[in-house]
Short mmCIF file of C-alpha atoms in Angstrom, two decimals:
data_model
loop_
_atom_site.label_atom_id
_atom_site.label_comp_id
_atom_site.label_asym_id
_atom_site.label_seq_id
_atom_site.Cartn_x
_atom_site.Cartn_y
_atom_site.Cartn_z
CA MET A 83 79.27 41.73 246.45
CA THR A 84 77.49 44.14 248.80
CA LEU A 85 79.20 47.24 250.15
CA ALA A 86 77.94 48.66 253.44
CA PRO A 87 77.16 52.40 253.50
CA PHE A 88 80.33 54.49 253.90
CA LYS A 89 79.54 56.13 257.26
CA LEU A 90 82.04 58.96 257.09
CA GLU A 91 81.27 59.92 253.51
CA ARG A 92 77.50 59.84 254.11
CA TYR A 93 78.05 62.08 257.16
CA TYR A 94 80.07 64.50 255.07
CA ALA A 95 77.44 64.46 252.34
CA LEU A 96 74.94 65.85 254.86
CA TYR A 97 77.04 68.74 256.16
CA GLU A 98 80.26 69.38 254.18
CA PHE A 99 78.84 72.14 251.99
CA LYS A 100 76.33 73.46 254.51
CA ALA A 101 78.29 73.95 257.73
CA ARG A 102 80.06 77.27 258.27
CA ILE A 103 83.29 75.62 259.41
CA MET A 104 84.58 72.08 258.89
CA LEU A 105 86.56 71.29 262.04
CA SER A 106 87.19 67.65 261.12
CA SER A 107 88.54 67.92 257.57
CA SER A 108 91.51 65.67 257.01
CA ASP A 109 93.07 67.66 254.18
CA CYS A 110 95.14 70.83 254.38
CA GLU A 111 93.98 74.26 253.19
CA SER A 112 93.44 73.77 249.45
CA LEU A 113 95.63 75.62 246.99
CA SER A 114 93.92 77.79 244.39
CA MET A 115 94.55 77.50 240.66
CA THR A 116 96.29 80.87 240.75
CA GLU A 117 98.61 79.77 243.56
CA LEU A 118 99.48 76.49 241.88
CA LEU A 119 100.06 77.87 238.38
CA SER A 120 102.24 80.65 239.78
CA MET A 121 104.66 77.90 240.89
CA ALA A 122 104.87 76.25 237.47
CA PRO A 123 108.29 76.07 235.80
CA PRO A 124 108.27 77.28 232.16
CA ASP A 125 108.10 73.81 230.56
CA SER A 126 105.16 72.74 232.73
CA LEU A 127 103.33 76.02 232.20
CA ASN A 128 103.75 75.56 228.45
CA LEU A 129 102.41 72.03 228.78
CA TRP A 130 99.38 73.39 230.64
CA ASN A 131 98.68 76.19 228.16
CA ASN A 132 98.83 73.84 225.17
CA LEU A 133 97.13 70.85 226.73
CA LYS A 134 94.72 68.91 224.54
CA LEU A 135 91.77 67.38 226.37
CA GLY A 136 92.04 63.90 224.94
CA TYR A 137 92.51 60.48 226.47
CA THR A 138 95.57 59.88 228.61
CA GLU A 139 97.75 56.83 229.29
CA THR A 140 96.12 54.23 231.54
CA GLN A 141 99.17 54.00 233.80
CA GLY A 142 99.39 57.78 234.06
CA ASN A 143 101.30 60.62 232.42
CA PRO A 144 105.00 59.56 232.19
CA LEU A 145 106.18 62.96 233.40
CA LEU A 146 103.91 62.75 236.43
CA ARG A 147 105.04 59.20 237.21
CA ALA A 148 108.67 60.24 236.92
CA GLU A 149 108.15 63.10 239.38
CA ALA A 150 106.25 60.89 241.84
CA ALA A 151 108.97 58.24 241.65
CA ARG A 152 111.48 60.80 242.96
CA ILE A 153 109.82 60.44 246.38
CA TYR A 154 111.07 56.85 246.65
CA GLU A 155 114.44 55.08 246.65
CA HIS A 156 113.67 51.82 244.84
CA ILE A 157 110.67 52.74 242.68
CA SER A 158 110.95 53.62 239.00
CA PRO A 159 108.23 55.42 237.00
CA ASP A 160 107.24 52.02 235.61
CA ASN A 161 106.45 50.83 239.15
CA LEU A 162 103.65 53.40 239.56
CA LEU A 163 99.97 53.50 238.64
CA ILE A 164 98.22 56.88 238.72
CA SER A 165 94.52 57.18 239.60
CA ALA A 166 92.16 58.55 242.25
CA PRO A 167 93.22 57.31 245.72
CA GLU A 168 89.85 55.77 246.58
CA GLU A 169 89.77 53.96 243.25
CA LEU A 170 93.25 52.61 243.92
CA ILE A 171 92.16 51.08 247.23
CA TYR A 172 89.31 49.37 245.40
CA ILE A 173 91.57 48.14 242.59
CA THR A 174 94.12 46.73 245.04
CA MET A 175 91.56 44.77 247.04
CA GLN A 176 89.72 43.46 243.98
CA THR A 177 92.86 42.21 242.25
CA LEU A 178 94.76 40.73 245.21
CA LEU A 179 92.03 39.19 247.37
CA GLN A 180 89.66 36.24 247.08
CA PRO A 181 86.64 35.23 249.17
CA GLY A 182 87.81 33.55 252.37
CA ASP A 183 91.18 35.30 252.53
CA ARG A 184 92.33 36.47 255.95
CA VAL A 185 93.02 40.23 256.15
CA VAL A 186 94.43 42.14 259.13
CA VAL A 187 93.78 45.89 259.31
CA LEU A 188 95.26 48.55 261.58
CA ALA A 189 92.31 50.28 263.27
CA PRO A 190 90.71 52.76 263.49
CA ALA A 191 90.90 53.30 259.77
CA TYR A 192 89.24 54.87 256.75
CA GLN A 193 86.32 52.55 256.07
CA SER A 194 87.24 51.45 252.56
CA LEU A 195 90.51 50.00 253.87
CA TYR A 196 88.51 47.17 255.45
CA GLU A 197 85.03 47.40 253.95
CA VAL A 198 86.05 46.47 250.41
CA ALA A 199 87.83 43.35 251.67
CA ALA A 200 84.80 42.40 253.76
CA SER A 201 82.50 42.86 250.76
CA ILE A 202 84.63 40.43 248.74
CA GLY A 203 84.04 37.82 251.44
CA CYS A 204 87.37 38.08 253.26
CA HIS A 205 87.72 37.45 256.99
CA VAL A 206 88.81 40.82 258.44
CA PHE A 207 90.61 41.11 261.79
CA TYR A 208 91.53 44.38 263.49
CA TRP A 209 94.86 45.38 264.97
CA ASN A 210 93.66 48.10 267.32
CA LEU A 211 95.55 51.23 268.30
CA HIS A 212 95.41 52.26 271.95
CA PRO A 213 95.44 55.83 273.33
CA THR A 214 98.06 56.89 275.91
CA THR A 215 99.04 60.23 277.39
CA GLN A 216 102.02 60.25 275.01
CA GLY A 217 100.01 59.45 271.89
CA TRP A 218 98.55 56.43 270.15
CA GLU A 219 100.36 53.09 270.37
CA ALA A 220 100.21 49.74 268.59
CA ASP A 221 101.07 46.45 270.27
CA ILE A 222 103.46 44.42 268.09
CA ASP A 223 102.78 41.27 270.13
CA GLU A 224 99.09 41.64 269.34
CA LEU A 225 99.96 41.85 265.64
CA LYS A 226 102.03 38.66 265.88
CA ARG A 227 99.00 36.86 267.31
CA LEU A 228 96.81 38.16 264.48
CA LEU A 229 99.12 37.25 261.61
CA THR A 230 98.30 33.56 261.69
CA PRO A 231 98.32 31.45 258.52
CA PRO A 232 96.85 31.88 256.02
CA THR A 233 96.86 35.71 256.33
CA ARG A 234 96.92 37.14 252.80
CA LEU A 235 97.08 40.91 253.40
CA LEU A 236 98.10 43.31 256.17
CA VAL A 237 96.64 46.80 255.75
CA MET A 238 98.10 49.84 257.49
CA ASN A 239 97.49 53.57 257.29
CA ILE A 240 100.62 55.42 258.46
CA PRO A 241 100.50 58.25 259.36
CA ASN A 242 97.11 57.13 260.57
CA ASN A 243 93.74 58.70 259.89
CA PRO A 244 92.10 59.54 262.29
CA THR A 245 94.62 59.27 265.14
CA GLY A 246 97.87 60.76 263.81
CA PHE A 247 99.66 57.57 264.92
CA LEU A 248 103.06 56.76 263.46
CA PRO A 249 105.13 53.73 264.48
CA SER A 250 108.82 53.91 265.31
CA ARG A 251 111.36 52.93 262.65
CA GLU A 252 112.17 49.82 264.68
CA ASP A 253 108.51 48.77 264.85
CA LEU A 254 108.00 49.35 261.13
CA GLU A 255 110.99 47.14 260.31
CA THR A 256 109.57 44.47 262.62
CA ILE A 257 106.21 44.68 260.82
CA VAL A 258 107.89 44.34 257.42
CA ASN A 259 109.91 41.34 258.61
CA LEU A 260 106.79 39.63 259.96
CA ALA A 261 105.08 40.11 256.58
CA ARG A 262 108.14 38.86 254.66
CA GLU A 263 108.57 35.76 256.84
CA SER A 264 104.98 34.70 256.21
CA GLY A 265 104.69 35.82 252.57
CA ILE A 266 102.02 38.39 253.46
CA ILE A 267 101.32 41.33 251.15
CA LEU A 268 101.69 44.62 253.02
CA PHE A 269 99.45 47.48 251.86
CA SER A 270 100.34 50.87 253.37
CA ASP A 271 98.10 53.89 252.92
CA GLU A 272 100.66 56.72 253.11
CA MET A 273 98.45 59.63 252.06
CA TYR A 274 99.65 61.69 255.06
CA ARG A 275 103.34 60.91 254.64
CA LEU A 276 105.53 64.08 254.58
CA LEU A 277 103.37 65.70 257.29
CA GLU A 278 105.43 64.46 260.24
CA ARG A 279 105.68 66.83 263.21
CA GLU A 280 109.44 66.28 263.33
CA PRO A 281 111.64 65.41 260.32
CA SER A 282 113.19 62.58 262.34
CA PHE A 283 109.76 60.92 262.58
CA ARG A 284 109.56 60.31 258.82
CA LEU A 285 109.60 56.63 257.89
CA PRO A 286 110.68 54.96 254.67
CA ALA A 287 107.85 54.07 252.32
CA VAL A 288 106.74 50.44 252.60
CA CYS A 289 107.24 49.97 248.85
CA ASP A 290 110.94 50.77 249.37
CA LEU A 291 111.34 48.39 252.30
CA TYR A 292 109.58 45.27 251.02
CA GLU A 293 109.39 43.54 247.64
CA ASN A 294 105.71 42.71 248.25
CA GLY A 295 104.95 46.07 249.84
CA ILE A 296 102.47 48.49 248.31
CA SER A 297 102.39 52.21 249.07
CA LEU A 298 99.34 54.33 248.37
CA SER A 299 100.05 58.05 248.13
CA GLY A 300 98.70 61.13 246.40
CA LEU A 301 98.02 64.84 246.37
CA SER A 302 94.89 65.11 248.51
CA LYS A 303 96.41 65.44 251.98
CA SER A 304 100.07 66.42 252.21
CA MET A 305 99.87 68.42 248.96
CA ALA A 306 96.54 70.18 249.69
CA LEU A 307 94.99 69.30 246.30
CA PRO A 308 92.09 66.88 246.90
CA GLY A 309 90.13 68.34 243.99
CA LEU A 310 92.60 66.96 241.47
CA ARG A 311 91.72 63.35 242.46
CA ILE A 312 95.28 62.24 241.77
CA GLY A 313 97.05 59.49 243.68
CA TRP A 314 99.25 56.50 242.92
CA LEU A 315 100.14 52.95 243.87
CA ALA A 316 103.84 52.10 244.09
CA SER A 317 105.33 48.61 244.34
CA GLN A 318 108.46 46.73 243.33
CA ASN A 319 106.26 43.77 242.36
CA THR A 320 105.54 44.22 238.63
CA LYS A 321 102.92 41.44 238.68
CA PHE A 322 100.80 43.65 240.94
CA LEU A 323 101.06 46.48 238.39
CA GLU A 324 99.87 44.24 235.56
CA LYS A 325 96.79 43.20 237.53
CA TRP A 326 95.98 46.78 238.55
CA MET A 327 96.18 48.17 235.03
CA GLY A 328 94.02 45.37 233.70
CA PHE A 329 91.36 46.12 236.30
CA LYS A 330 91.53 49.88 235.70
CA ASP A 331 90.37 49.21 232.13
CA TYR A 332 86.98 48.44 233.73
CA THR A 333 86.86 51.49 236.01
CA THR A 334 88.09 54.90 234.82
CA ILE A 335 90.43 53.63 232.04
CA CYS A 336 92.53 56.81 232.29
CA ASN A 337 92.88 60.00 234.30
CA SER A 338 91.88 63.62 233.74
CA ALA A 339 94.49 65.29 231.52
CA PRO A 340 94.28 68.67 233.33
CA SER A 341 94.58 67.00 236.74
CA GLU A 342 97.72 65.15 235.68
CA VAL A 343 99.49 68.30 234.51
CA LEU A 344 98.46 70.23 237.62
CA GLY A 345 99.66 67.29 239.70
CA LEU A 346 103.02 67.42 237.93
CA ILE A 347 103.37 71.11 238.80
CA ALA A 348 102.49 70.37 242.43
CA LEU A 349 105.10 67.63 242.76
CA GLN A 350 107.73 69.86 241.17
CA ASN A 351 107.07 72.24 244.07
CA ARG A 352 106.64 69.55 246.74
CA PRO A 353 109.01 71.00 249.40
CA ASN A 354 107.40 74.44 249.35
CA ILE A 355 103.84 73.09 249.50
CA VAL A 356 104.64 70.65 252.30
CA ASP A 357 106.41 73.35 254.33
CA ARG A 358 103.39 75.64 253.93
CA ASN A 359 101.06 72.90 255.16
CA LEU A 360 103.29 72.01 258.10
CA ARG A 361 103.27 75.64 259.24
CA ILE A 362 99.46 75.67 259.24
CA ILE A 363 99.31 72.38 261.15
CA GLY A 364 101.91 73.55 263.67
CA GLU A 365 99.99 76.71 264.51
CA ASN A 366 96.73 74.81 264.82
CA ILE A 367 98.25 72.20 267.15
CA LYS A 368 99.27 75.04 269.49
CA ILE A 369 95.69 76.35 269.48
CA ALA A 370 94.29 72.87 270.16
CA GLN A 371 96.73 72.22 272.99
CA ASN A 372 95.84 75.53 274.65
CA VAL A 373 92.09 74.84 274.51
CA PHE A 374 92.32 71.24 275.68
CA THR A 375 94.71 72.19 278.48
CA GLU A 376 92.25 74.79 279.72
CA TYR A 377 89.38 72.29 279.59
CA LEU A 378 91.16 69.18 280.90
CA HIS A 379 88.05 67.98 282.69
CA GLN A 380 86.15 67.74 279.40
CA PHE A 381 88.77 66.48 276.95
CA ASP A 382 91.67 64.07 276.67
CA TRP A 383 94.14 65.60 274.20
CA ILE A 384 96.16 62.87 272.48
CA PRO A 385 98.89 64.56 270.42
CA PRO A 386 99.41 63.27 266.86
CA ARG A 387 102.92 62.39 265.68
CA ALA A 388 102.13 63.08 262.03
CA GLY A 389 99.42 64.02 259.58
CA SER A 390 96.80 66.75 259.53
CA ILE A 391 94.39 65.16 262.02
CA ALA A 392 94.08 64.25 265.69
CA PHE A 393 91.63 62.04 267.61
CA PRO A 394 91.00 63.53 271.07
CA ARG A 395 88.34 62.24 273.49
CA TRP A 396 85.23 63.99 274.78
CA LYS A 397 84.68 63.52 278.55
CA GLY A 398 81.98 66.14 279.07
CA LYS A 399 78.26 65.81 279.60
CA GLY A 400 76.44 63.51 277.19
CA SER A 401 77.84 61.38 274.40
CA VAL A 402 80.38 62.50 271.85
CA GLU A 403 77.58 62.37 269.27
CA ASP A 404 75.61 64.85 271.41
CA PHE A 405 78.66 67.12 271.63
CA CYS A 406 79.19 67.06 267.86
CA ARG A 407 75.51 67.60 267.13
CA ASN A 408 75.19 70.50 269.56
CA VAL A 409 78.22 72.35 268.19
CA LEU A 410 76.87 71.83 264.67
CA ASP A 411 73.35 72.99 265.48
CA ARG A 412 74.37 76.03 267.51
CA TYR A 413 77.47 77.24 265.70
CA SER A 414 77.40 75.54 262.27
CA VAL A 415 80.73 73.87 263.00
CA MET A 416 80.97 70.25 261.89
CA ILE A 417 82.89 67.72 264.02
CA VAL A 418 83.06 64.02 263.15
CA PRO A 419 82.43 61.57 266.05
CA GLY A 420 84.57 58.47 266.37
CA SER A 421 81.59 56.25 265.61
CA MET A 422 82.08 57.20 261.93
CA PHE A 423 85.28 55.14 262.19
CA ASP A 424 83.60 52.30 264.13
CA TYR A 425 85.69 53.31 267.15
CA PRO A 426 84.16 53.52 270.65
CA GLY A 427 85.21 55.61 273.63
CA GLY A 428 84.05 59.15 272.95
CA HIS A 429 86.71 60.16 270.43
CA PHE A 430 86.23 62.67 267.62
CA ARG A 431 88.36 63.67 264.65
CA LEU A 432 89.97 67.09 264.65
CA GLY A 433 91.26 68.50 261.35
CA LEU A 434 94.44 70.52 261.83
CA GLY A 435 95.13 71.66 258.28
CA ARG A 436 92.68 74.50 257.66
CA LYS A 437 93.34 78.22 258.08
CA ASN A 438 89.98 78.83 259.82
CA PHE A 439 90.75 76.26 262.52
CA HIS A 440 90.89 78.96 265.20
CA GLU A 441 87.33 80.03 264.38
CA GLY A 442 86.09 76.48 264.85
CA MET A 443 87.90 76.13 268.17
CA ASP A 444 86.49 79.50 269.29
CA ALA A 445 83.04 78.07 268.67
CA VAL A 446 83.88 74.99 270.73
CA VAL A 447 85.01 77.23 273.59
CA ASP A 448 81.80 79.27 273.34
CA TYR A 449 79.81 76.04 273.52
CA LEU A 450 81.73 74.93 276.61
CA LYS A 451 81.11 78.28 278.31
CA GLU A 452 77.38 77.77 277.90
#
């Protein structure tokens, strides 16, 4: 098995801790330890203060699993596996796929959602999103053409990174029915779920809708705690869980005890943290809309329906890579070009979850005025 270089992560490795402002970060403004612990109910604070730094349960702390299960309708704590989100993508692909399997992936996407399958020797096909003036759209008829036998796995990321795409409830139900009719496993990366621009946009989790559906979620995006490295897989299919836990014995075995307790505290305060993040995103979307409206001849603004990112298009002089490089070199503001997602057309990812977003956009405006 050979894994291709992870373009986005290698790009971040070059600039993430050197640039003055990260204008393409996909997470929300991180909570501090002081902020998080100040939210802790007495029992959880006592658990934190008396925590022993020993091994933890492979499946994850039972209290943490119980709190995460409250997000779903048909998922019990026993239907969850806790681990780092990236590790969980790897575990899923390694346990459910074989060389030669057909895999369909919603694109653009985070590279590991298709690269791990390709490295196993699967045949990967892309269900491409298309930009419109109203937002990003997916063609269900195109998906029907792609889901030919013997498709083993359909991979989605909704809300989508990097576009902010979210299907309608009707389309999601159609997708689930297509998977069910053909016996296809449906893997849904839902790391940005809860960050919908309107409450009515929120969709049910795939693990609640489909007996062979898998939902990936965690604390990195909607909960603003990427440093904890805590996420989970949820599925009604207990055979999946058995395979995942057996594989995890060969990766991390168990999770960080402090991260699990801090994750428990975060989930106990989920509504407050999500509301805080949505306020930041809402203000930043207004700033972005104002800038891109003023500079219509240089940008196509494609509004996201959900998540903490957007994927506008550069129409100005030179390539989008030139634009990103120039803003980085002159203002120390890092912007990720769409080529890091293997997506053509001049797009770039815009992170909407950070409090210094306005400073980054001010730098973009200064660059444009040059």
